[in-house]
PDB file of C-alpha atoms in Angstrom:
ATOM      1  CA  LYS A   1     -57.942   7.060  76.042  1.00  0.00           C
ATOM      2  CA  ALA A   2     -60.371   8.192  73.420  1.00  0.00           C
ATOM      3  CA  SER A   3     -57.862   7.586  70.637  1.00  0.00           C
ATOM      4  CA  SER A   4     -57.717   3.869  71.440  1.00  0.00           C
ATOM      5  CA  MET A   5     -61.447   3.520  70.708  1.00  0.00           C
ATOM      6  CA  GLY A   6     -61.290   4.876  67.170  1.00  0.00           C
ATOM      7  CA  TYR A   7     -61.680   8.521  68.091  1.00  0.00           C
ATOM      8  CA  ASP A   8     -59.455  11.351  66.925  1.00  0.00           C
ATOM      9  CA  VAL A   9     -58.739  14.104  69.422  1.00  0.00           C
ATOM     10  CA  VAL A  10     -58.491  17.510  67.766  1.00  0.00           C
ATOM     11  CA  LYS A  11     -56.982  20.576  69.419  1.00  0.00           C
ATOM     12  CA  VAL A  12     -57.989  23.914  67.908  1.00  0.00           C
ATOM     13  CA  PRO A  13     -55.907  26.900  69.040  1.00  0.00           C
ATOM     14  CA  ARG A  14     -57.833  29.914  70.309  1.00  0.00           C
ATOM     15  CA  ASP A  15     -57.303  33.273  68.603  1.00  0.00           C
ATOM     16  CA  ASP A  16     -57.786  35.358  71.752  1.00  0.00           C
ATOM     17  CA  SER A  17     -55.675  33.443  74.263  1.00  0.00           C
ATOM     18  CA  ASN A  18     -52.983  30.823  74.755  1.00  0.00           C
ATOM     19  CA  GLY A  19     -55.521  28.068  75.302  1.00  0.00           C
ATOM     20  CA  TYR A  20     -57.273  25.800  72.842  1.00  0.00           C
ATOM     21  CA  TYR A  21     -60.589  24.132  72.141  1.00  0.00           C
ATOM     22  CA  LEU A  22     -60.678  20.348  72.462  1.00  0.00           C
ATOM     23  CA  PHE A  23     -62.809  18.229  70.134  1.00  0.00           C
ATOM     24  CA  ILE A  24     -63.305  14.518  69.537  1.00  0.00           C
ATOM     25  CA  ARG A  25     -64.039  13.164  66.066  1.00  0.00           C
ATOM     26  CA  ASP A  26     -65.470   9.665  65.876  1.00  0.00           C
ATOM     27  CA  SER A  27     -65.242   7.081  63.102  1.00  0.00           C
ATOM     28  CA  PHE A  28     -68.414   8.493  61.513  1.00  0.00           C
ATOM     29  CA  HIS A  29     -66.758  11.951  61.317  1.00  0.00           C
ATOM     30  CA  ASN A  30     -69.070  13.424  63.925  1.00  0.00           C
ATOM     31  CA  ILE A  31     -67.366  16.139  65.956  1.00  0.00           C
ATOM     32  CA  TYR A  32     -67.953  16.685  69.663  1.00  0.00           C
ATOM     33  CA  GLU A  33     -66.595  19.581  71.694  1.00  0.00           C
ATOM     34  CA  ILE A  34     -65.152  18.241  74.942  1.00  0.00           C
ATOM     35  CA  LYS A  35     -64.479  21.408  76.893  1.00  0.00           C
ATOM     36  CA  GLU A  36     -62.551  24.622  76.727  1.00  0.00           C
ATOM     37  CA  LYS A  37     -59.004  24.369  78.011  1.00  0.00           C
ATOM     38  CA  ARG A  38     -57.146  27.531  78.925  1.00  0.00           C
ATOM     39  CA  GLU A  39     -53.502  27.903  79.775  1.00  0.00           C
ATOM     40  CA  GLY A  40     -52.766  29.958  82.864  1.00  0.00           C
ATOM     41  CA  ASP A  41     -56.271  30.101  84.324  1.00  0.00           C
TER      42      ASP A  41
END
């Protein structure tokens, strides 16, 4: 798991659907977008 290595996983809800964006923030506060996750696709 990413969270066990000092990373925070951040879910950002989408405005136009039921899905969400998935990001990882590391211990240096860099943010990486993992991939787009959509519900119901």
